[in-house]
Coordinates of C-alpha atoms in Angstrom, one line a residue:
Chain A
X86 CA 4.1 7.1 -17.5
X87 CA 4.9 5.4 -13.4
X88 CA 3.0 1.6 -13.2
X89 CA -0.8 1.1 -12.0
X90 CA -1.4 -1.3 -10.1
X91 CA -4.7 -2.9 -9.1
X92 CA -4.2 -4.6 -5.6
X93 CA -6.6 -6.7 -4.2
X94 CA -6.3 -8.3 -0.9
X95 CA -4.4 -5.8 0.5
X96 CA -4.8 -5.8 4.3
X97 CA -4.6 -9.4 4.0
X98 CA -2.0 -11.2 5.5
X99 CA 1.0 -11.7 2.5
X100 CA -1.4 -8.1 1.0
X101 CA -0.6 -6.1 3.7
X102 CA 3.3 -6.3 3.2
X103 CA 3.3 -6.3 0.4
X104 CA 2.2 -3.0 -0.4
X105 CA 4.3 -1.8 2.1
X106 CA 7.7 -3.2 -0.2
X107 CA 4.9 -1.7 -3.2
X108 CA 5.1 2.0 -1.8
X109 CA 8.7 1.0 -0.5
X110 CA 10.2 0.2 -3.5
X111 CA 8.1 1.8 -6.5
X112 CA 6.9 5.3 -7.4
X113 CA 3.4 3.2 -8.4
X114 CA -0.3 4.3 -7.9
X115 CA -1.8 2.0 -6.3
X116 CA -5.2 1.3 -6.3
X117 CA -6.5 -0.4 -3.5
X118 CA -9.7 -2.5 -3.4
X119 CA -11.6 -2.7 -0.6
X120 CA -13.9 -4.7 0.6
X121 CA -15.1 -4.6 4.1
X122 CA -12.0 -3.3 6.2
X123 CA -11.1 0.2 6.2
X124 CA -15.1 1.3 4.5
X125 CA -15.5 4.9 6.3
X126 CA -11.9 5.6 7.5
X127 CA -9.4 7.3 6.1
X128 CA -6.4 6.4 4.0
X129 CA -4.1 7.4 6.2
X130 CA -5.7 5.3 9.0
X131 CA -5.7 2.5 7.0
X132 CA -2.5 2.2 6.4
X133 CA -1.7 2.7 9.8
X134 CA -4.1 -0.5 10.0
X135 CA -2.1 -2.5 7.4
X136 CA 1.0 -1.0 8.1
X137 CA 1.2 -0.9 12.0
X138 CA 2.6 2.3 11.5
X139 CA 2.7 5.9 10.0
X140 CA 2.9 5.9 6.6
X141 CA 4.7 8.5 4.6
X142 CA 2.3 11.9 2.9
X143 CA 4.3 10.2 -0.4
X144 CA 3.0 6.9 0.2
X145 CA -0.5 8.3 1.5
X146 CA -1.3 10.2 -1.7
X147 CA -0.7 7.2 -4.3
X148 CA -2.8 4.9 -2.7
X149 CA -7.0 5.2 -3.8
X150 CA -8.9 3.2 -2.2
X151 CA -12.4 1.3 -4.3
X152 CA -14.6 0.3 -2.4
X153 CA -15.4 -2.9 -4.4
X154 CA -16.0 -7.1 -4.2
X155 CA -14.0 -9.3 -6.1
X156 CA -16.9 -11.7 -6.8
X157 CA -19.6 -9.2 -7.8
X158 CA -19.6 -7.8 -11.7
X159 CA -17.0 -5.2 -12.2
X160 CA -16.0 -6.0 -9.2
X161 CA -18.2 -4.0 -7.2
X162 CA -17.5 -0.6 -8.8
X163 CA -19.9 1.2 -11.1
X164 CA -18.7 1.3 -14.4
X165 CA -17.2 5.1 -14.7
X166 CA -14.5 3.3 -11.9
X167 CA -14.5 0.2 -13.4
X168 CA -13.5 1.4 -16.6
X169 CA -10.9 4.4 -15.5
X170 CA -9.4 2.3 -14.2
X171 CA -9.3 -0.8 -16.8
X172 CA -7.9 1.5 -19.0
X173 CA -5.3 2.9 -16.7
X174 CA -3.6 -0.3 -15.4
X175 CA 0.0 -1.6 -16.5
X176 CA -0.2 -4.8 -13.6
X177 CA -2.9 -6.6 -11.5
X178 CA -1.8 -8.0 -8.4
X179 CA -5.1 -10.6 -6.8
X180 CA -3.5 -11.4 -4.1
X181 CA -8.0 -11.1 -2.0
X182 CA -9.4 -14.6 -1.4
X183 CA -11.2 -16.1 1.2
X184 CA -8.9 -18.3 3.3
X185 CA -11.4 -19.2 5.1
X186 CA -10.9 -24.1 5.2
X187 CA -14.6 -24.1 6.3
X188 CA -16.7 -22.6 4.5
X189 CA -19.9 -24.4 2.0
X190 CA -17.5 -24.8 -0.9
X191 CA -19.5 -23.1 -3.3
X192 CA -19.7 -20.2 -0.3
X193 CA -15.3 -20.2 -1.5
X194 CA -16.0 -20.1 -4.9
X195 CA -17.6 -17.4 -5.2
X196 CA -14.9 -15.7 -4.0
X197 CA -11.8 -17.3 -5.0
X198 CA -12.7 -18.8 -8.5
X199 CA -15.7 -16.2 -9.0
X200 CA -13.5 -13.1 -7.8
X201 CA -10.7 -14.3 -10.0
X202 CA -12.7 -14.6 -13.2
X203 CA -13.8 -11.4 -12.7
X204 CA -10.2 -9.5 -11.7
X205 CA -9.6 -11.7 -15.5
X206 CA -11.8 -10.6 -17.2
X207 CA -11.4 -6.9 -16.5
X208 CA -6.9 -7.7 -16.4
X209 CA -8.1 -9.0 -20.1
X210 CA -9.7 -5.7 -21.9
X211 CA -6.7 -3.3 -19.9
X212 CA -4.8 -2.4 -23.4
X213 CA -2.0 -1.3 -21.1
X214 CA -1.8 -4.3 -19.2
X215 CA 2.0 -5.8 -18.9
X216 CA 1.7 -7.9 -16.0
X217 CA -0.9 -10.2 -13.9
X218 CA 0.3 -11.9 -10.6
X219 CA -2.3 -14.2 -9.0
X220 CA -1.7 -15.4 -5.7
X221 CA -2.2 -19.2 -4.6
X222 CA -1.9 -21.9 -2.2
X223 CA 0.9 -24.9 -2.9
X224 CA -1.6 -26.8 -1.3
X225 CA -3.8 -27.3 -4.6
X226 CA -2.0 -30.1 -4.4
X227 CA -4.9 -31.1 -2.9
X228 CA -4.1 -34.9 -0.8
X229 CA -1.1 -35.9 -3.1
X230 CA 1.7 -36.6 -1.4
X231 CA 5.6 -37.0 -2.8
X232 CA 7.8 -34.9 -4.5
X233 CA 4.8 -31.6 -6.4
X234 CA 6.6 -29.9 -8.9
X235 CA 5.5 -26.8 -10.1
X236 CA 4.7 -27.0 -13.4
X237 CA 2.4 -29.7 -12.4
X238 CA -1.6 -28.2 -11.7
X239 CA -3.8 -31.6 -12.8
X240 CA -4.7 -34.3 -10.1
X241 CA -7.3 -36.5 -9.3
X242 CA -6.6 -37.0 -5.7
X243 CA -9.1 -34.5 -4.5
X244 CA -9.1 -32.1 -1.5
X245 CA -8.5 -31.5 2.1
X246 CA -10.8 -29.1 2.6
X247 CA -12.6 -26.1 0.0
X248 CA -10.1 -22.8 -0.4
X249 CA -7.1 -25.9 -1.3
X250 CA -10.0 -27.5 -4.2
X251 CA -11.6 -23.1 -5.0
X252 CA -7.7 -22.0 -5.9
X253 CA -7.2 -25.4 -7.7
X254 CA -10.3 -24.1 -9.2
X255 CA -9.7 -20.4 -10.1
X256 CA -5.6 -22.1 -11.1
X257 CA -7.9 -23.4 -14.3
X258 CA -9.7 -20.6 -14.9
X259 CA -6.2 -18.7 -15.1
X260 CA -4.6 -21.9 -17.8
X261 CA -7.4 -20.9 -20.0
X262 CA -6.6 -17.2 -20.1
X263 CA -3.4 -17.6 -20.5
X264 CA -3.2 -16.7 -24.0
X265 CA -4.9 -13.4 -23.4
X266 CA -3.2 -12.6 -20.0
X267 CA 0.4 -11.6 -18.8
X268 CA 0.1 -13.9 -16.0
X269 CA 1.6 -16.2 -13.2
X270 CA 0.8 -18.0 -10.4
X271 CA 2.8 -18.3 -7.2
X272 CA 1.3 -20.6 -4.9
X273 CA 2.2 -20.1 -1.1
X274 CA 3.1 -21.9 1.8
X275 CA 1.5 -21.5 4.9
X276 CA 2.2 -17.6 5.9
X277 CA 3.6 -17.9 9.7
X278 CA 4.2 -13.6 10.7
X279 CA 6.6 -11.0 10.3
X280 CA 9.5 -13.5 10.7
X281 CA 11.6 -10.0 12.0
X282 CA 8.7 -9.0 14.7
X283 CA 6.8 -12.1 14.4
X284 CA 3.4 -9.9 13.5
X285 CA 0.6 -11.5 12.6
X286 CA -1.0 -8.9 10.3
X287 CA -4.2 -11.8 9.1
X288 CA -4.7 -15.3 11.4
X289 CA -5.7 -18.4 9.7
X290 CA -5.9 -21.7 11.0
X291 CA -1.9 -22.5 12.0
X292 CA -3.1 -19.7 14.4
X293 CA -5.6 -21.3 15.0
X294 CA -4.2 -23.9 16.0
X295 CA -2.1 -22.1 18.0
X296 CA -5.8 -20.9 20.1
X297 CA -7.0 -24.1 20.4
X298 CA -3.5 -25.7 22.1
X299 CA -3.6 -22.5 24.9
X300 CA -6.4 -23.4 25.5
X301 CA -6.0 -26.9 26.4
X302 CA -8.9 -28.4 23.9
X303 CA -6.6 -30.1 21.3
X304 CA -6.4 -34.4 21.7
X305 CA -4.4 -35.1 19.0
X306 CA -3.5 -34.6 15.0
X307 CA -3.2 -36.4 12.0
X308 CA 0.0 -36.9 10.4
X309 CA 3.2 -38.0 11.6
X310 CA 6.5 -37.5 13.7
X311 CA 8.4 -37.0 11.0
X312 CA 6.4 -35.1 8.1
X313 CA 7.4 -31.5 7.9
X314 CA 5.1 -28.0 9.0
X315 CA 5.6 -26.0 5.5
X316 CA 4.7 -22.5 6.5
X317 CA 6.3 -19.4 5.6
X318 CA 7.3 -15.8 7.3
X319 CA 5.4 -12.7 5.3
X320 CA 7.6 -10.6 4.4
X321 CA 10.1 -12.2 3.1
X322 CA 7.4 -14.3 1.6
X323 CA 5.9 -10.6 0.1
X324 CA 10.4 -10.0 -1.2
X325 CA 10.2 -12.8 -3.0
X326 CA 6.7 -12.1 -4.6
X327 CA 7.8 -8.5 -4.9
X328 CA 11.2 -9.7 -6.8
X329 CA 9.3 -12.6 -9.0
X330 CA 6.8 -9.9 -10.1
X331 CA 8.6 -6.9 -10.6
X332 CA 12.2 -8.4 -12.0
X333 CA 11.6 -12.3 -12.4
X334 CA 7.7 -11.5 -14.2
X335 CA 6.7 -14.7 -16.6
X336 CA 4.4 -14.8 -17.9
X337 CA 2.1 -18.4 -17.8
X338 CA 5.4 -18.7 -14.5
X339 CA 4.7 -21.0 -11.8
X340 CA 6.2 -20.7 -8.5
X341 CA 5.8 -22.0 -5.5
X342 CA 7.2 -20.3 -2.8
X343 CA 7.8 -22.9 0.4
X344 CA 10.1 -23.4 3.2
X345 CA 13.2 -24.8 2.3
X346 CA 14.6 -28.0 3.3
X347 CA 16.3 -28.1 6.8
X348 CA 13.9 -24.4 7.5
X349 CA 11.1 -25.6 8.6
X350 CA 9.9 -28.1 11.8
X351 CA 9.1 -31.5 10.8
X352 CA 5.4 -31.8 13.5
X353 CA 6.9 -32.8 15.7
X354 CA 9.0 -30.5 16.6
X355 CA 6.4 -28.0 16.1
X356 CA 4.3 -30.0 18.7
X357 CA 7.1 -29.4 21.5
X358 CA 8.3 -26.5 20.9
X359 CA 4.7 -24.6 20.6
X360 CA 4.1 -26.7 24.0
X361 CA 7.8 -24.7 25.2
X362 CA 6.4 -22.1 24.6
X363 CA 3.4 -21.7 25.5
X364 CA 5.2 -22.7 29.2
X365 CA 7.7 -19.5 29.0
X366 CA 5.6 -17.6 28.4
X367 CA 2.6 -18.5 29.6
X368 CA 2.6 -19.3 33.3
X369 CA 0.0 -19.4 34.6
X370 CA -1.1 -22.2 31.6
X371 CA 2.0 -24.0 32.1
X372 CA 0.7 -24.7 35.6
X373 CA -2.5 -26.4 33.9
X374 CA -0.3 -28.9 32.5
X375 CA -2.0 -29.6 29.3
X376 CA -0.9 -32.8 27.5
X377 CA 0.3 -32.2 24.2
X378 CA -1.7 -33.6 21.2
X379 CA -1.1 -36.6 19.7
X380 CA 0.3 -37.2 16.8
X381 CA -1.9 -39.7 15.5
X382 CA -2.7 -42.0 11.7
X383 CA -5.0 -40.3 10.2
X384 CA -8.0 -42.6 10.1
X385 CA -7.9 -42.9 13.4
X386 CA -7.9 -38.9 14.0
X387 CA -11.1 -38.6 11.7
X388 CA -13.0 -41.4 14.3
X389 CA -11.9 -38.9 17.1
X390 CA -13.5 -36.1 15.0
X391 CA -16.3 -38.3 13.4
X392 CA -17.1 -39.3 17.2
X393 CA -16.9 -35.5 18.1
X394 CA -19.5 -34.6 15.3
X395 CA -21.7 -38.0 16.5
X396 CA -21.4 -36.2 20.3
X397 CA -23.2 -33.2 19.5
X398 CA -21.0 -31.2 21.5
X399 CA -21.0 -27.8 20.3
X400 CA -17.2 -27.3 21.5
X401 CA -15.8 -30.1 20.2
X402 CA -17.5 -29.9 17.3
X403 CA -15.8 -26.6 16.8
X404 CA -12.4 -28.3 17.6
X405 CA -12.6 -31.0 15.5
X406 CA -14.0 -29.3 12.4
X407 CA -11.2 -26.3 12.8
X408 CA -8.3 -29.0 12.9
X409 CA -9.8 -31.3 10.7
X410 CA -10.3 -28.4 7.9
X411 CA -6.7 -27.2 8.4
X412 CA -4.6 -30.5 10.1
X413 CA -5.9 -33.2 7.7
X414 CA -3.2 -31.5 5.4
X415 CA -0.5 -33.1 7.1
X416 CA -1.5 -36.8 6.6
X417 CA -0.7 -35.6 3.5
X418 CA 3.4 -35.4 3.4
X419 CA 5.1 -33.5 0.4
X420 CA 7.8 -31.3 -0.7
X421 CA 7.4 -28.9 -2.9
X422 CA 9.7 -28.3 -5.9
X423 CA 10.8 -25.0 -6.7
X424 CA 12.9 -25.4 -9.3
X425 CA 11.4 -22.8 -11.4
X426 CA 12.2 -20.2 -8.4
X427 CA 15.3 -20.9 -8.0
X428 CA 16.5 -20.5 -11.5
X429 CA 14.6 -17.1 -11.2
X430 CA 16.4 -16.3 -7.4
X431 CA 19.1 -18.7 -6.8
X432 CA 19.9 -17.1 -3.5
X433 CA 15.6 -17.8 -2.7
X434 CA 17.4 -21.2 0.5
X435 CA 20.1 -19.5 1.5
X436 CA 18.1 -16.1 2.3
X437 CA 15.1 -17.5 3.3
X438 CA 14.2 -17.5 7.3
X439 CA 14.3 -20.0 9.5
X440 CA 10.7 -20.9 10.8
X441 CA 12.7 -22.2 14.3
X442 CA 14.2 -19.0 14.5
X443 CA 11.3 -16.6 14.9
X444 CA 8.7 -19.2 15.6
X445 CA 8.5 -18.6 19.3
X446 CA 7.7 -14.1 18.2
X447 CA 4.9 -15.9 16.4
X448 CA 3.8 -17.1 19.6
X449 CA 4.7 -14.5 22.0
X450 CA 2.6 -12.1 19.3
X451 CA -0.6 -13.7 19.9
X452 CA -0.5 -14.5 23.3
X453 CA 0.8 -10.9 24.0
X454 CA -2.3 -9.9 21.5
X455 CA -4.9 -12.5 22.2
X456 CA -5.0 -13.4 19.2
X457 CA -5.9 -10.0 18.2
X458 CA -5.0 -8.3 15.5
X459 CA -5.8 -4.5 16.4
X460 CA -3.4 -6.3 20.7
Chain B
X2 CA -21.3 -54.2 48.0
X3 CA -21.0 -56.9 50.8
X4 CA -22.3 -59.2 49.1
X5 CA -19.2 -59.9 46.3
X6 CA -17.2 -59.4 49.4
X7 CA -18.9 -62.1 50.8
X8 CA -18.6 -64.1 47.7
X9 CA -14.8 -63.4 47.9
X10 CA -14.7 -64.7 51.6
X11 CA -16.9 -67.8 50.3
X12 CA -14.1 -68.5 48.1
X13 CA -11.6 -71.9 49.0
X14 CA -9.3 -71.6 50.9
X15 CA -9.7 -68.2 51.8
X16 CA -9.7 -67.3 55.6
X17 CA -11.7 -64.1 56.8
X18 CA -8.9 -63.7 59.4
X19 CA -5.7 -63.5 56.9
X20 CA -7.9 -60.0 56.0
X21 CA -5.6 -57.7 57.6
X22 CA -7.1 -54.2 56.1
X23 CA -10.6 -53.3 54.1
X24 CA -10.8 -51.2 51.8
X25 CA -13.6 -49.2 50.4
X26 CA -13.7 -48.0 47.4
X27 CA -17.1 -45.6 46.4
X28 CA -16.3 -42.3 45.1
X29 CA -20.9 -41.3 45.4
X30 CA -21.5 -43.5 48.6
X31 CA -18.4 -42.8 50.9
X32 CA -20.1 -41.3 53.8
X33 CA -23.3 -40.6 55.2
X34 CA -24.9 -37.9 53.8
X35 CA -25.7 -34.7 56.4
X36 CA -29.1 -34.2 55.6
X37 CA -29.3 -38.0 57.7
X38 CA -27.1 -36.7 60.2
X39 CA -29.0 -33.7 60.9
X40 CA -28.7 -31.5 64.0
X41 CA -26.1 -34.3 65.0
X42 CA -23.3 -34.8 64.5
X43 CA -22.1 -38.2 65.6
X44 CA -24.0 -39.0 62.8
X45 CA -21.9 -38.0 60.1
X46 CA -18.7 -41.0 61.3
X47 CA -21.2 -43.7 60.6
X48 CA -18.7 -45.0 58.6
X49 CA -19.1 -48.1 55.5
X50 CA -15.5 -49.7 56.0
X51 CA -15.8 -50.4 59.8
X52 CA -19.8 -51.7 59.4
X53 CA -19.0 -53.8 56.2
X54 CA -15.7 -55.5 58.1
X55 CA -18.1 -55.6 61.4
X56 CA -21.3 -57.6 59.2
X57 CA -18.1 -59.0 57.4
X58 CA -16.8 -61.1 60.9
X59 CA -13.1 -59.6 59.7
X60 CA -12.3 -59.1 63.3
X61 CA -9.0 -58.5 62.6
X62 CA -8.9 -56.4 59.3
X63 CA -8.3 -52.4 59.4
X64 CA -11.2 -49.7 57.9
X65 CA -10.4 -47.4 55.6
X66 CA -11.9 -45.8 52.1
X67 CA -11.0 -44.1 49.2
X68 CA -13.5 -42.4 47.6
X69 CA -11.7 -39.1 45.5
X70 CA -10.6 -41.2 42.9
X71 CA -14.1 -41.5 40.8
X72 CA -13.6 -44.4 38.2
X73 CA -9.9 -45.0 39.4
X74 CA -10.7 -45.8 42.9
X75 CA -10.2 -49.3 42.5
X76 CA -7.3 -49.5 40.8
X77 CA -5.9 -46.7 43.1
X78 CA -6.7 -49.7 45.8
X79 CA -5.5 -52.2 44.4
X80 CA -2.2 -50.5 44.0
X81 CA -2.4 -49.1 47.8
X82 CA -3.8 -52.6 49.2
X83 CA -0.4 -54.8 47.3
X84 CA 1.8 -51.5 49.2
X85 CA 0.4 -52.4 52.5
X86 CA 1.0 -56.5 52.2
X87 CA 4.4 -55.7 52.3
X88 CA 3.8 -54.8 55.6
X89 CA 1.1 -56.0 56.5
X90 CA 0.8 -58.9 60.0
X91 CA -1.5 -60.7 57.5
X92 CA -1.3 -62.2 54.2
X93 CA -4.6 -59.9 52.1
X94 CA -6.7 -57.4 51.6
X95 CA -10.2 -57.3 50.4
X96 CA -10.5 -54.0 48.8
X97 CA -15.1 -53.5 48.1
X98 CA -15.9 -51.2 45.6
X99 CA -19.4 -49.9 43.8
X100 CA -21.5 -47.5 43.3
X101 CA -25.0 -46.4 42.6
X102 CA -26.0 -42.9 41.5
X103 CA -29.6 -41.6 43.4
X104 CA -32.1 -42.7 42.2
X105 CA -33.4 -39.6 40.2
X106 CA -29.6 -39.0 38.7
X107 CA -29.8 -39.6 34.7
X108 CA -27.3 -42.5 34.1
X109 CA -25.7 -40.5 31.2
X110 CA -22.5 -39.0 32.3
X111 CA -19.9 -37.1 29.6
X112 CA -22.1 -39.6 27.4
X113 CA -21.4 -42.7 29.2
X114 CA -23.6 -44.8 29.8
X115 CA -23.5 -45.8 33.6
X116 CA -24.5 -48.8 35.9
X117 CA -25.1 -49.9 39.4
X118 CA -22.6 -52.4 40.8
X119 CA -20.4 -53.2 43.4
X120 CA -17.6 -55.7 43.3
X121 CA -15.1 -56.9 45.9
X122 CA -11.2 -58.4 44.8
X123 CA -9.2 -60.3 47.7
X124 CA -5.7 -59.7 47.5
X125 CA -3.3 -62.0 48.5
X126 CA 0.6 -62.1 48.6
X127 CA 2.0 -65.2 46.7
X128 CA -1.2 -66.0 44.5
X129 CA -1.4 -68.5 41.9
X130 CA -3.1 -65.7 39.6
X131 CA -3.0 -62.1 38.7
X132 CA 0.1 -61.0 39.7
X133 CA 1.0 -57.5 40.0
X134 CA 3.6 -55.5 37.3
X135 CA 2.9 -52.2 37.5
X136 CA 1.0 -50.0 38.5
X137 CA 0.8 -46.4 37.1
X138 CA -1.4 -43.2 37.3
X139 CA -1.4 -39.5 36.8
X140 CA -3.0 -37.2 38.2
X141 CA -3.8 -34.4 36.1
X142 CA -4.8 -31.3 39.6
X143 CA -6.2 -28.3 36.8
X144 CA -9.2 -30.9 35.8
X145 CA -10.4 -31.2 39.6
X146 CA -13.4 -29.0 39.0
X147 CA -15.0 -31.4 36.3
X148 CA -18.0 -28.6 35.3
X149 CA -16.2 -26.4 34.3
X150 CA -13.7 -27.7 32.8
X151 CA -15.1 -30.6 30.9
X152 CA -14.6 -29.5 27.1
X153 CA -10.8 -29.2 28.3
X154 CA -10.7 -33.2 29.7
X155 CA -12.3 -34.1 26.6
X156 CA -9.8 -33.2 24.9
X157 CA -7.0 -34.7 27.9
X158 CA -8.5 -37.2 28.2
X159 CA -6.7 -39.7 24.2
X160 CA -3.1 -37.9 25.6
X161 CA -3.2 -39.2 28.7
X162 CA -4.6 -42.0 28.4
X163 CA -1.9 -42.7 25.2
X164 CA 0.8 -41.9 27.6
X165 CA -0.5 -44.0 30.7
X166 CA -1.0 -47.3 29.0
X167 CA 2.5 -46.8 27.0
X168 CA 4.6 -46.2 30.7
X169 CA 2.2 -48.7 32.9
X170 CA 3.6 -50.8 30.3
X171 CA 7.1 -49.9 29.9
X172 CA 6.9 -50.1 34.5
X173 CA 6.2 -53.4 33.9
X174 CA 9.2 -54.5 31.9
X175 CA 6.6 -55.0 28.2
X176 CA 5.9 -53.4 24.6
X177 CA 2.4 -53.3 23.4
X178 CA 3.0 -55.5 21.6
X179 CA 3.5 -58.4 24.5
X180 CA 0.0 -57.3 26.2
X181 CA -2.1 -59.9 25.4
X182 CA -5.5 -58.7 26.7
X183 CA -6.3 -55.1 27.4
X184 CA -8.8 -54.9 29.7
X185 CA -11.1 -51.4 29.4
X186 CA -13.0 -49.5 31.5
X187 CA -16.9 -50.0 29.7
X188 CA -17.3 -46.2 28.9
X189 CA -17.8 -46.8 24.9
X190 CA -16.0 -49.0 22.3
X191 CA -15.3 -46.4 20.2
X192 CA -13.4 -44.7 22.9
X193 CA -11.4 -47.3 22.7
X194 CA -11.6 -48.1 18.9
X195 CA -9.4 -44.8 19.3
X196 CA -7.4 -45.3 21.8
X197 CA -6.7 -48.5 20.2
X198 CA -5.6 -46.6 17.2
X199 CA -3.4 -43.9 19.5
X200 CA -1.7 -47.1 21.2
X201 CA -0.6 -48.3 17.7
X202 CA -2.0 -52.0 18.4
X203 CA -5.3 -54.3 17.7
X204 CA -8.6 -53.1 18.3
X205 CA -9.3 -57.6 19.2
X206 CA -6.8 -57.2 22.0
X207 CA -8.9 -55.3 23.9
X208 CA -11.5 -57.2 25.2
X209 CA -15.3 -55.2 24.7
X210 CA -17.9 -57.3 25.4
X211 CA -19.0 -56.3 28.8
X212 CA -19.0 -52.9 27.2
X213 CA -22.8 -53.2 26.0
X214 CA -24.0 -55.9 28.3
X215 CA -22.4 -54.0 31.3
X216 CA -21.6 -50.7 30.6
X217 CA -19.4 -48.1 33.2
X218 CA -19.8 -48.7 36.6
X219 CA -17.2 -45.8 38.1
X220 CA -15.3 -48.0 39.4
X221 CA -16.1 -52.1 39.0
X222 CA -15.6 -52.6 34.8
X223 CA -12.1 -54.2 35.1
X224 CA -12.5 -56.7 38.1
X225 CA -16.4 -57.5 35.9
X226 CA -14.5 -58.0 32.8
X227 CA -11.6 -59.8 34.3
X228 CA -14.2 -62.6 36.4
X229 CA -15.9 -62.6 32.8
X230 CA -12.7 -63.1 30.9
X231 CA -11.6 -65.4 33.4
X232 CA -14.9 -67.6 33.3
X233 CA -15.7 -67.5 29.5
X234 CA -11.8 -69.0 29.4
X235 CA -10.6 -66.9 27.1
X236 CA -7.1 -66.0 29.6
X237 CA -4.6 -68.1 29.6
X238 CA -1.4 -68.8 32.4
X239 CA 0.9 -66.6 32.3
X240 CA -1.3 -63.8 30.1
X241 CA -0.3 -60.1 30.6
X242 CA -3.1 -57.6 30.6
X243 CA -3.2 -53.7 31.1
X244 CA -6.3 -52.5 33.1
X245 CA -6.8 -48.8 32.1
X246 CA -9.0 -46.3 33.4
X247 CA -9.7 -43.3 33.8
X248 CA -12.0 -41.4 36.6
X249 CA -12.8 -37.8 37.1
X250 CA -10.7 -35.6 39.0
X251 CA -8.8 -36.9 36.7
X252 CA -6.5 -39.8 37.6
X253 CA -5.7 -41.7 34.8
X254 CA -4.4 -45.2 35.3
X255 CA -3.3 -48.2 34.0
X256 CA -2.7 -51.6 36.3
X257 CA -0.3 -54.5 34.8
X258 CA -0.7 -58.0 35.3
X259 CA -0.2 -61.4 35.2
X260 CA -2.6 -64.0 34.9

């Protein structure tokens, strides 16, 4: 009997890339739990949008769309659907999350913590379940600095945004369920886009920061020139995730899927490169001669953000808030140890694409689409 | 403005006949209004710069006006005056600056409380103090349309300010650490706290005492501040001073002096 998989967050940056890989490399039946996107359209249309290409008929047949909501009881499914799913499931990949950094903590928790609680409840009740994957973020490390180990979770350093905190709390739930549910945690760095094409399925904080730079609205970023900016390619991340989950699954495992040293920009470099690329792709923009943002000490950046708030200027407030929730992490330099990952996949570092090789394609994609994924 | 000029010309050792150029700086009151001109265009040619020469008795001075640099106007005028002195037959240039908002205008402009003010500066060859070490200015023409580009100007202010100050100080052959005083525009204390953080200098080296007392006066802030610093005994001979301002339009300017 073949695998029966539940994939949550299948239309997201990684979920979509994972779905593509699952369809290509396995014969699994995939239950795709969809919240909003896809409601009312056919599976073929959905796959066209998520995969960005014409779906194979065989792949289309293996997809079962469930309209639900991880934040609701029984994942928002009716009892019949839920029970049928429970009795057939062999694998769960939980990648649904709100990745917005600026939500109130309770709202972030309602999806990221309560959603995880409900997926765990389903997994625990599924008699055929073999493996569960929880997609987390490397930034559950919050305001920690220095080397962060994969086996480490608890800390008291605090968080830069509610996304980090809610994912941290979700990991706490997973730790509590580890004796009852075969589950591994995959902590991802910030997903930039496809390393081969530069395509971005899901625009997140770094893309919004890029857009604000394009609008000439970024004054400063916190941090220091030499701080590494950890970004990963969606396609390679999906490939690694798939391999870890299907070939190297370890219940209780925790893996950092982050950028290898020497394959990422420093903060100073990425700012410089961003302005060079924007100028190269958009001559009208270049003629405006926007100054590059300064890289500021954290306390100066925070004073600037506070001033924008006090000035009561909605545009500057919006920019300052967005940068605070995202860029403030840049002021807490850390290196993610990948010993467990490298033990499972020794070739990871060598095979990982260097972000410097595809960042330009991502910038070009954002400009071409106007930051619109349908563009 | 004329009162300030008269006060300067009445200083010991100053001779009006040595003034070869009068530089008139006013961003807001630089010309007769079109309304006042009525249907006779000749009224548009009643220039305040020449009138100031006449009323101040500067019989040997050429009258020149500078009107489109906003708050950068006086620092630019000082730079132009210094260049003019190099080739002038006469040993001094008088810069007269001043602005007043229209009576019915609000006195808050882009988060600044504005004051009306006038001031005058005499530049002399071989002057005993406030020797010019460097002047650096960057005009970013994209921001010429202030109302349209307001948000972009706000975003550009700090990175441009840091670059221009750093470049101005470097051109003077100094490091930021060798600057004794940053003589500010009086826009806001908060903006200087942030700028000091970006520059990596102690905010205590920014002379901020006039920010709350005087407010921002378009282009007279630095001269008022310098006069008050001198009067209060803050300055010592040889002190290195970095005067920085930003003018809507948009120009970022830094003048470095040795007191």
